[in-house]
Coordinates of C-alpha atoms and ligand atoms in Angstrom, one line a residue:
M1 CA 43.8 1.0 -11.2
S2 CA 41.3 3.7 -10.8
S3 CA 40.7 4.7 -7.2
T4 CA 37.2 6.0 -7.7
F5 CA 34.1 3.8 -7.8
S6 CA 30.9 4.1 -9.6
A7 CA 27.5 2.3 -9.3
P8 CA 27.7 -1.1 -11.0
K9 CA 26.5 -1.5 -14.6
G10 CA 22.8 -1.4 -14.9
T11 CA 22.2 0.3 -11.6
F12 CA 21.9 4.0 -10.7
D13 CA 21.8 6.2 -7.6
L14 CA 18.6 7.9 -6.9
L15 CA 19.3 11.6 -6.2
S16 CA 17.0 14.4 -5.2
P17 CA 14.6 15.6 -6.5
E18 CA 14.1 12.3 -8.5
S19 CA 14.5 10.3 -5.3
E20 CA 11.6 12.2 -3.8
A21 CA 9.6 11.6 -6.9
Y22 CA 10.2 7.9 -6.5
L23 CA 9.0 7.9 -3.0
A24 CA 5.9 9.8 -4.0
I25 CA 5.2 7.4 -7.0
R26 CA 5.6 4.4 -4.7
E27 CA 3.1 5.9 -2.3
A28 CA 0.7 6.7 -5.1
L29 CA 0.9 3.2 -6.7
A30 CA 0.2 1.7 -3.3
A31 CA -2.6 4.1 -2.2
P32 CA -5.5 2.3 -4.1
L33 CA -4.4 -1.0 -2.6
R34 CA -4.5 0.4 1.0
R35 CA -8.0 1.7 0.2
A36 CA -9.0 -1.9 -0.9
G37 CA -7.9 -3.8 2.2
Y38 CA -4.4 -4.9 1.1
R39 CA -2.0 -5.3 4.0
Y40 CA 1.8 -4.5 3.7
I41 CA 4.3 -7.3 3.6
E42 CA 8.0 -7.3 3.4
T43 CA 10.0 -10.4 2.6
P44 CA 13.8 -10.8 2.6
T45 CA 15.9 -9.5 -0.3
F46 CA 17.2 -13.1 -0.9
E47 CA 15.5 -16.4 -0.9
Q48 CA 16.5 -20.0 -1.5
T49 CA 17.5 -20.3 -5.2
A50 CA 15.2 -23.3 -5.5
L51 CA 12.1 -21.2 -4.7
F52 CA 12.6 -19.3 -7.9
E53 CA 13.6 -22.3 -9.9
R54 CA 10.4 -24.1 -8.9
G55 CA 8.1 -21.0 -8.6
V56 CA 9.1 -18.8 -11.5
G57 CA 10.2 -21.7 -13.7
E58 CA 13.6 -23.0 -14.8
S59 CA 12.8 -22.5 -18.5
T60 CA 12.3 -18.8 -18.1
D61 CA 15.0 -16.3 -19.0
V62 CA 14.6 -14.8 -15.6
V63 CA 15.7 -18.0 -13.9
S64 CA 18.0 -19.5 -16.5
K65 CA 20.0 -16.3 -17.4
E66 CA 19.2 -13.4 -15.1
M67 CA 19.5 -14.4 -11.4
Y68 CA 22.0 -13.1 -9.0
S69 CA 22.7 -16.4 -7.3
F70 CA 25.4 -17.2 -4.7
T71 CA 26.5 -19.8 -2.2
T72 CA 26.8 -18.5 1.4
R73 CA 29.7 -19.3 3.7
G74 CA 27.3 -21.8 5.3
G75 CA 26.7 -23.5 2.0
D76 CA 23.2 -22.3 1.3
N77 CA 22.2 -21.5 -2.3
L78 CA 20.5 -18.1 -2.3
T79 CA 19.3 -15.7 -5.0
L80 CA 18.6 -12.0 -4.8
K81 CA 14.9 -11.8 -5.6
P82 CA 14.2 -11.2 -9.3
E83 CA 10.5 -10.7 -8.6
G84 CA 8.2 -10.5 -5.6
T85 CA 5.4 -13.1 -6.1
A86 CA 7.3 -16.3 -5.2
G87 CA 8.6 -14.9 -1.9
V88 CA 5.1 -13.6 -0.9
V89 CA 3.4 -16.9 -1.6
R90 CA 6.3 -18.6 0.3
A91 CA 5.6 -16.4 3.3
V92 CA 1.8 -17.0 3.1
I93 CA 2.4 -20.7 3.2
Q94 CA 5.1 -20.5 5.9
H95 CA 3.0 -18.4 8.2
R96 CA -0.2 -20.2 7.3
L97 CA -1.9 -16.9 6.5
H98 CA -4.3 -18.9 4.2
T99 CA -5.9 -20.5 7.3
G100 CA -7.3 -17.1 8.2
Q101 CA -9.6 -14.7 6.3
L102 CA -9.5 -15.3 2.5
P103 CA -8.4 -13.8 0.2
V104 CA -5.1 -12.9 1.9
K105 CA -4.6 -9.5 0.3
L106 CA -1.0 -8.2 0.5
W107 CA 1.0 -5.4 -1.1
Y108 CA 4.7 -4.8 -1.2
S109 CA 7.3 -2.3 -2.4
G110 CA 10.9 -3.2 -3.0
T111 CA 13.9 -3.6 -5.2
Y112 CA 14.5 -6.5 -7.5
Y113 CA 17.5 -7.8 -9.3
R114 CA 17.8 -9.3 -12.8
Y115 CA 21.1 -9.7 -14.7
E116 CA 19.5 -8.2 -17.9
R117 CA 21.2 -6.3 -20.7
P118 CA 20.8 -2.7 -19.5
Q119 CA 19.0 -0.2 -21.7
A120 CA 16.6 2.6 -21.3
G121 CA 14.0 1.4 -18.8
R122 CA 15.7 -1.9 -18.2
Y123 CA 18.0 -2.1 -15.2
R124 CA 19.7 -4.8 -13.2
H125 CA 18.3 -3.3 -10.0
F126 CA 14.8 -1.9 -10.2
S127 CA 11.8 -1.1 -8.1
Q128 CA 8.3 -2.5 -8.1
V129 CA 5.1 -2.0 -6.1
G130 CA 3.2 -5.2 -6.1
A131 CA -0.2 -6.7 -5.0
E132 CA -1.2 -10.3 -4.4
A133 CA -4.7 -11.6 -3.5
I134 CA -4.3 -15.2 -2.5
G135 CA -6.7 -18.1 -1.6
V136 CA -9.8 -17.3 -3.6
D137 CA -10.5 -18.0 -7.2
D138 CA -13.2 -15.4 -8.1
P139 CA -13.2 -13.5 -11.4
A140 CA -14.4 -10.4 -9.5
L141 CA -11.1 -10.5 -7.7
D142 CA -9.2 -10.6 -11.0
A143 CA -11.1 -7.5 -12.0
E144 CA -10.5 -5.8 -8.7
V145 CA -6.7 -6.3 -8.9
I146 CA -6.6 -5.0 -12.5
A147 CA -8.8 -2.0 -11.8
L148 CA -6.6 -1.0 -8.9
G149 CA -3.7 -0.9 -11.3
V150 CA -5.7 1.3 -13.6
T151 CA -6.6 3.6 -10.8
A152 CA -3.0 3.9 -9.6
Y153 CA -1.8 5.1 -13.0
R154 CA -4.8 7.4 -13.4
D155 CA -4.2 9.0 -10.0
L156 CA -0.7 9.8 -11.0
G157 CA -2.1 11.7 -14.0
L158 CA -1.1 9.2 -16.6
S159 CA -3.5 9.0 -19.5
Q160 CA -1.6 6.9 -22.0
V161 CA -1.4 3.5 -20.2
R162 CA -3.0 0.7 -22.1
L163 CA -4.2 -2.5 -20.6
L164 CA -3.4 -5.7 -22.6
L165 CA -5.5 -8.7 -21.6
N166 CA -5.3 -12.5 -22.3
S167 CA -6.1 -15.8 -20.7
L168 CA -3.5 -18.5 -20.6
G169 CA -5.8 -21.4 -19.7
D170 CA -5.2 -23.9 -16.9
K171 CA -3.7 -27.3 -16.4
T172 CA -6.5 -28.9 -18.4
C173 CA -6.4 -26.8 -21.6
R174 CA -2.9 -25.4 -21.7
P175 CA -1.1 -28.7 -22.4
I176 CA -3.5 -29.4 -25.3
Y177 CA -2.8 -26.0 -26.7
R178 CA 0.9 -26.3 -26.0
A179 CA 1.0 -29.6 -28.0
A180 CA -0.7 -27.9 -31.0
L181 CA 1.7 -25.0 -30.8
V182 CA 4.7 -27.3 -30.7
K183 CA 3.4 -29.1 -33.8
F184 CA 3.0 -25.7 -35.6
L185 CA 6.4 -24.4 -34.6
A186 CA 8.1 -27.7 -35.7
K187 CA 7.2 -26.8 -39.3
L188 CA 8.9 -23.4 -39.2
D189 CA 12.3 -22.4 -40.3
L190 CA 13.8 -21.3 -37.0
D191 CA 17.4 -20.7 -36.0
A192 CA 18.9 -23.2 -33.5
E193 CA 18.4 -20.9 -30.4
T194 CA 14.8 -20.3 -31.2
R195 CA 14.2 -24.0 -31.9
R196 CA 15.6 -24.8 -28.5
R197 CA 13.3 -22.2 -27.0
A198 CA 10.4 -23.7 -28.9
D199 CA 11.1 -27.0 -27.3
I200 CA 11.5 -25.7 -23.8
N201 CA 9.0 -22.8 -23.6
P202 CA 7.0 -22.7 -26.9
L203 CA 4.7 -19.9 -25.8
R204 CA 7.6 -17.5 -25.5
V205 CA 8.3 -17.9 -29.3
L206 CA 5.0 -16.1 -29.9
D207 CA 6.5 -13.1 -28.1
D208 CA 9.6 -13.0 -30.3
K209 CA 9.9 -9.5 -31.8
R210 CA 12.4 -10.3 -34.5
P211 CA 10.6 -9.8 -37.9
E212 CA 11.9 -13.2 -39.3
V213 CA 10.3 -15.0 -36.4
A214 CA 7.2 -12.7 -35.9
K215 CA 6.3 -13.2 -39.6
Q216 CA 6.4 -17.0 -39.3
V217 CA 4.3 -17.2 -36.1
A218 CA 1.7 -14.8 -37.4
D219 CA -0.7 -17.7 -38.1
A220 CA 0.2 -19.7 -35.0
P221 CA -2.8 -21.0 -33.0
V222 CA -3.6 -18.8 -30.0
I223 CA -4.6 -20.0 -26.5
V224 CA -7.9 -18.2 -26.3
D225 CA -9.2 -20.4 -29.1
S226 CA -8.4 -23.5 -27.1
L227 CA -9.7 -22.6 -23.6
C228 CA -11.6 -25.3 -21.8
D229 CA -15.2 -24.4 -20.8
E230 CA -14.2 -23.4 -17.2
C231 CA -11.4 -21.1 -18.4
R232 CA -13.7 -19.6 -21.0
A233 CA -16.4 -18.9 -18.5
H234 CA -13.8 -17.5 -16.0
Y235 CA -12.4 -15.2 -18.7
D236 CA -15.9 -14.0 -19.8
A237 CA -16.7 -13.2 -16.1
V238 CA -13.5 -11.3 -15.6
R239 CA -14.3 -9.2 -18.7
G240 CA -17.8 -8.6 -17.5
F241 CA -16.6 -7.3 -14.1
L242 CA -14.0 -5.1 -15.9
A243 CA -16.7 -3.6 -18.1
D244 CA -18.9 -3.0 -15.0
L245 CA -15.9 -1.1 -13.4
G246 CA -15.5 1.0 -16.5
V247 CA -12.1 -0.4 -17.3
S248 CA -11.2 -0.7 -21.0
W249 CA -8.7 -3.2 -22.3
E250 CA -7.3 -4.6 -25.5
E251 CA -7.6 -8.3 -26.2
T252 CA -4.1 -9.5 -26.8
P253 CA -4.2 -13.2 -27.7
R254 CA -0.4 -13.3 -28.1
L255 CA 0.4 -11.9 -24.7
V256 CA 2.7 -14.3 -22.9
R257 CA 4.5 -13.3 -19.8
G258 CA 8.1 -14.0 -18.9
L259 CA 7.3 -16.0 -15.7
D260 CA 6.0 -19.6 -15.8
Y261 CA 3.5 -19.5 -13.0
Y262 CA 0.7 -17.8 -14.8
T263 CA -2.7 -19.4 -15.4
R264 CA -5.9 -18.0 -16.8
T265 CA -6.1 -14.2 -16.6
T266 CA -2.9 -12.4 -17.6
F267 CA -2.3 -8.8 -18.4
E268 CA 0.2 -6.1 -19.0
F269 CA 0.1 -2.3 -18.7
V270 CA 2.0 -0.7 -21.5
H271 CA 3.0 2.9 -22.3
D272 CA 3.9 3.9 -25.8
G273 CA 6.3 6.7 -24.8
L274 CA 8.9 4.3 -23.4
G275 CA 10.5 2.7 -26.5
A276 CA 11.2 -1.0 -26.5
Q277 CA 10.6 -1.5 -22.8
S278 CA 7.0 -0.5 -22.9
A279 CA 5.6 -2.6 -20.1
V280 CA 5.1 -0.4 -17.0
G281 CA 3.4 -3.2 -15.1
G282 CA 2.1 -6.7 -15.5
G283 CA 0.5 -9.6 -13.7
G284 CA -2.0 -12.4 -13.7
R285 CA -3.4 -15.4 -12.0
Y286 CA -1.1 -18.1 -10.7
D287 CA -3.3 -20.9 -9.4
G288 CA -0.6 -23.6 -9.4
L289 CA 2.3 -21.6 -7.8
S290 CA 1.6 -22.6 -4.2
E291 CA 1.7 -26.3 -5.1
D292 CA 4.7 -25.8 -7.3
I293 CA 6.7 -24.6 -4.2
G294 CA 5.3 -27.3 -1.9
G295 CA 2.3 -25.6 -0.5
P296 CA -1.4 -26.4 -0.5
E297 CA -3.8 -25.7 -3.4
L298 CA -4.1 -21.9 -3.3
P299 CA -5.2 -19.8 -6.2
G300 CA -3.8 -16.3 -6.5
I301 CA -3.8 -13.2 -8.6
G302 CA -1.6 -10.1 -8.6
W303 CA 0.5 -7.6 -10.3
A304 CA 3.7 -5.6 -10.0
L305 CA 4.1 -2.1 -11.3
G306 CA 7.5 -0.9 -12.2
V307 CA 8.4 2.3 -10.4
D308 CA 11.3 3.2 -12.7
R309 CA 9.2 2.8 -15.8
T310 CA 6.2 4.6 -14.3
M311 CA 8.6 7.5 -13.7
L312 CA 9.7 7.4 -17.3
A313 CA 6.1 7.3 -18.4
M314 CA 5.4 10.4 -16.4
K315 CA 8.3 12.2 -18.0
A316 CA 7.1 11.1 -21.4
E317 CA 3.6 12.6 -20.7
G318 CA 5.2 15.8 -19.3
I319 CA 3.8 15.2 -15.8
G320 CA 5.8 17.1 -13.2
S321 CA 7.3 15.3 -10.3
P322 CA 4.8 14.8 -7.5
A323 CA 7.3 15.9 -4.9
T324 CA 10.5 17.9 -4.8
G325 CA 11.8 17.4 -1.3
A326 CA 12.4 21.1 -0.8
C327 CA 11.6 22.8 2.5
D328 CA 9.0 25.6 2.6
V329 CA 11.0 27.9 4.8
F330 CA 14.7 28.8 4.8
G331 CA 16.3 30.7 7.7
V332 CA 19.1 33.2 7.1
P333 CA 20.8 34.3 10.3
L334 CA 23.2 37.2 10.2
G335 CA 25.1 37.4 13.5
T336 CA 25.5 35.3 16.6
A337 CA 22.5 36.3 18.6
A338 CA 20.3 36.2 15.5
K339 CA 21.5 32.7 14.9
R340 CA 20.6 31.5 18.4
R341 CA 17.1 32.9 17.9
L342 CA 16.6 31.6 14.4
V343 CA 17.7 28.1 15.4
T344 CA 14.7 27.9 17.8
V345 CA 12.3 29.6 15.3
I346 CA 13.1 26.9 12.7
S347 CA 12.8 24.1 15.2
E348 CA 9.4 25.5 16.3
L349 CA 8.2 25.7 12.7
R350 CA 9.1 22.0 12.3
E351 CA 7.3 21.1 15.4
R352 CA 4.2 22.7 13.9
G353 CA 4.6 20.6 10.7
I354 CA 6.2 23.2 8.5
S355 CA 9.3 22.0 6.6
A356 CA 12.1 24.4 7.4
D357 CA 15.9 24.6 7.0
L358 CA 18.6 27.0 8.0
A359 CA 21.8 28.5 6.3
Y360 CA 24.6 26.8 8.3
G361 CA 28.2 27.8 8.2
D362 CA 28.0 31.5 9.2
R363 CA 28.1 32.7 5.6
G364 CA 27.7 36.4 4.9
L365 CA 24.4 37.9 3.6
K366 CA 25.2 37.2 0.0
G367 CA 26.2 33.6 0.4
A368 CA 23.3 32.9 2.8
M369 CA 20.8 34.4 0.4
K370 CA 22.2 32.4 -2.4
A371 CA 21.7 29.3 -0.3
A372 CA 18.1 30.4 0.3
D373 CA 17.4 30.8 -3.4
R374 CA 18.9 27.4 -4.2
S375 CA 17.0 25.7 -1.4
G376 CA 13.7 25.8 -3.4
A377 CA 11.9 27.2 -0.3
K378 CA 9.0 29.5 -0.7
L379 CA 9.8 31.9 2.1
A380 CA 13.1 33.1 3.7
I381 CA 13.3 34.5 7.2
V382 CA 16.3 36.9 7.3
L383 CA 17.3 37.8 10.8
G384 CA 20.2 40.1 11.7
D385 CA 21.4 41.1 15.2
R386 CA 20.0 44.6 14.6
D387 CA 16.6 43.2 13.5
L388 CA 16.6 41.2 16.7
E389 CA 17.1 44.3 18.8
A390 CA 14.2 45.9 17.0
G391 CA 12.1 42.8 17.7
S392 CA 11.4 42.0 14.0
A393 CA 12.6 39.8 11.2
Q394 CA 12.5 40.2 7.4
L395 CA 10.2 37.8 5.7
K396 CA 11.1 37.4 2.0
D397 CA 9.0 35.7 -0.7
L398 CA 11.7 33.9 -2.7
A399 CA 9.6 33.7 -5.9
S400 CA 8.5 37.4 -6.1
G401 CA 11.4 38.8 -4.2
E402 CA 9.0 40.9 -2.0
Q403 CA 10.3 41.5 1.5
A404 CA 8.6 42.9 4.6
A405 CA 9.4 43.3 8.3
V406 CA 7.4 41.1 10.6
S407 CA 7.3 41.3 14.4
L408 CA 9.1 38.4 16.0
D409 CA 6.1 37.7 18.2
E410 CA 3.9 37.2 15.1
L411 CA 6.6 35.5 12.9
I412 CA 5.4 31.9 13.4
T413 CA 1.7 32.7 12.8
T414 CA 2.5 34.9 9.8
V415 CA 4.6 32.1 8.2
E416 CA 1.8 29.6 8.8
G417 CA -0.7 32.0 7.3
R418 CA 1.5 32.6 4.2
L419 CA 1.9 28.9 3.5
R420 CA -1.7 28.0 3.9
Ligands
HAM501 P1 7.2 -8.6 -14.5 O1 6.3 -8.4 -15.7 O2 8.4 -9.5 -14.6 O3 6.2 -9.3 -13.4 O4 7.6 -7.2 -13.8 C1 6.6 -6.3 -13.5 C2 7.1 -4.9 -13.9 O5 8.4 -4.6 -13.3 C3 7.4 -4.7 -15.4 O6 6.2 -4.4 -16.1 C4 8.4 -3.6 -15.4 O7 7.7 -2.3 -15.3 C5 9.2 -3.8 -14.2 N1 10.4 -4.4 -14.5 C6 10.7 -5.7 -14.7 N2 12.0 -5.9 -15.0 C7 12.6 -4.7 -15.0 C8 13.9 -4.2 -15.3 N3 14.9 -5.1 -15.6 N4 14.1 -2.9 -15.2 C9 13.1 -2.0 -14.9 N5 11.9 -2.4 -14.7 C10 11.6 -3.7 -14.7 C11 6.5 -9.7 -12.2 O8 7.6 -9.4 -11.6 C12 5.5 -10.4 -11.4 N6 6.0 -10.8 -10.1 C13 4.2 -9.6 -11.3 C14 3.1 -10.4 -10.6 C15 2.7 -10.2 -9.4 N7 2.4 -11.3 -11.2 C16 1.5 -11.8 -10.3 N8 1.7 -11.1 -9.2

């Protein structure tokens, strides 16, 4: 048996500088939410399995095929969260947040787990930044949530994200539509697996990408044609607010999502540079979710943006990483006394908010300068015992190679000035 381990299939380690880019992307995706009054929430990595069965829906692939479920030593049935919405709504109900100011606006950032077939952009362990606005059914709120997603991508410099929009109706009109769709699907020539899916979750068949299925469902009835008056008015109002906010979208009558809780407004952000896994984010309204998991009647709307796929989209558009993690200054001590001095200089720079690192390990000049070059720093401070006696240090611009002596008394202020 091999004695070395590697990360499990479908997972990966985040290493610098990509790991820093991830942090920066998470921050950037959340920034518009913070500016719009969303508060941070963190829920546990695992929840009762039944929460997802009832919230996300037993007929979904996520629940029926992809959950990491386990029984604890104490006999509890738990599942690593495959998505964030069910846990957030559970927390809102548990802590009665809905009895305060409405809507309850929350944002989160975390890792989620789905036992999917791994491929580019699809992992078993992935990251999302999410937003939920709970307790108010107002089309203007749907538009706010969607527009904040648009802003997040725009602020990262992405210009090729498209917004796909649909309405899935509510408990009045969806069952009527569903019955019409089931009737339509019954007449088609479908394989046994697809037929089974048509019985359990007929809307998902519309999403089937295989040509033999896609061709047959091309004339299937679509939900927007069957919306009840309230859902139609709601959808019209959402589109009106989106237009006011300058958001453009593509009507996508066949857009169905992989989670069962959606009602009315549903949407996906897609990027064409990602291949098959084109959805960089998605969300919608979930007016029945709270009741499905035993809570009060509480409407809600939200989204989750995939951090991994956002990163891939940025690569596809040639957008450089927003952060590298490198320090600005790198100290190169040559000699014992010089090292004692440089250790305090580096510490002082850090105190003043400048990122700084030091060549440890008492390497010679060549080795230490190599470390400085590799560090990605802008400036190197080279200090030898003889420089110290002369009261100066060498300040080297690592990009241009230019080097000049700077008095030790002025070293900190000179470095600050050079980095400004
Ligand atoms: P979702 O569409 O399942 O929605 O996931 C949102 C995003 O997470 C996707 O668009 C994708 O970017 C990313 N994602 C999902 N699965 C994977 C995977 N296996 N590998 C990499 N990235 C992935 C939700 O999760 C809902 N909770 C969103 C929501 C919030 N709806 C209302 N509120």
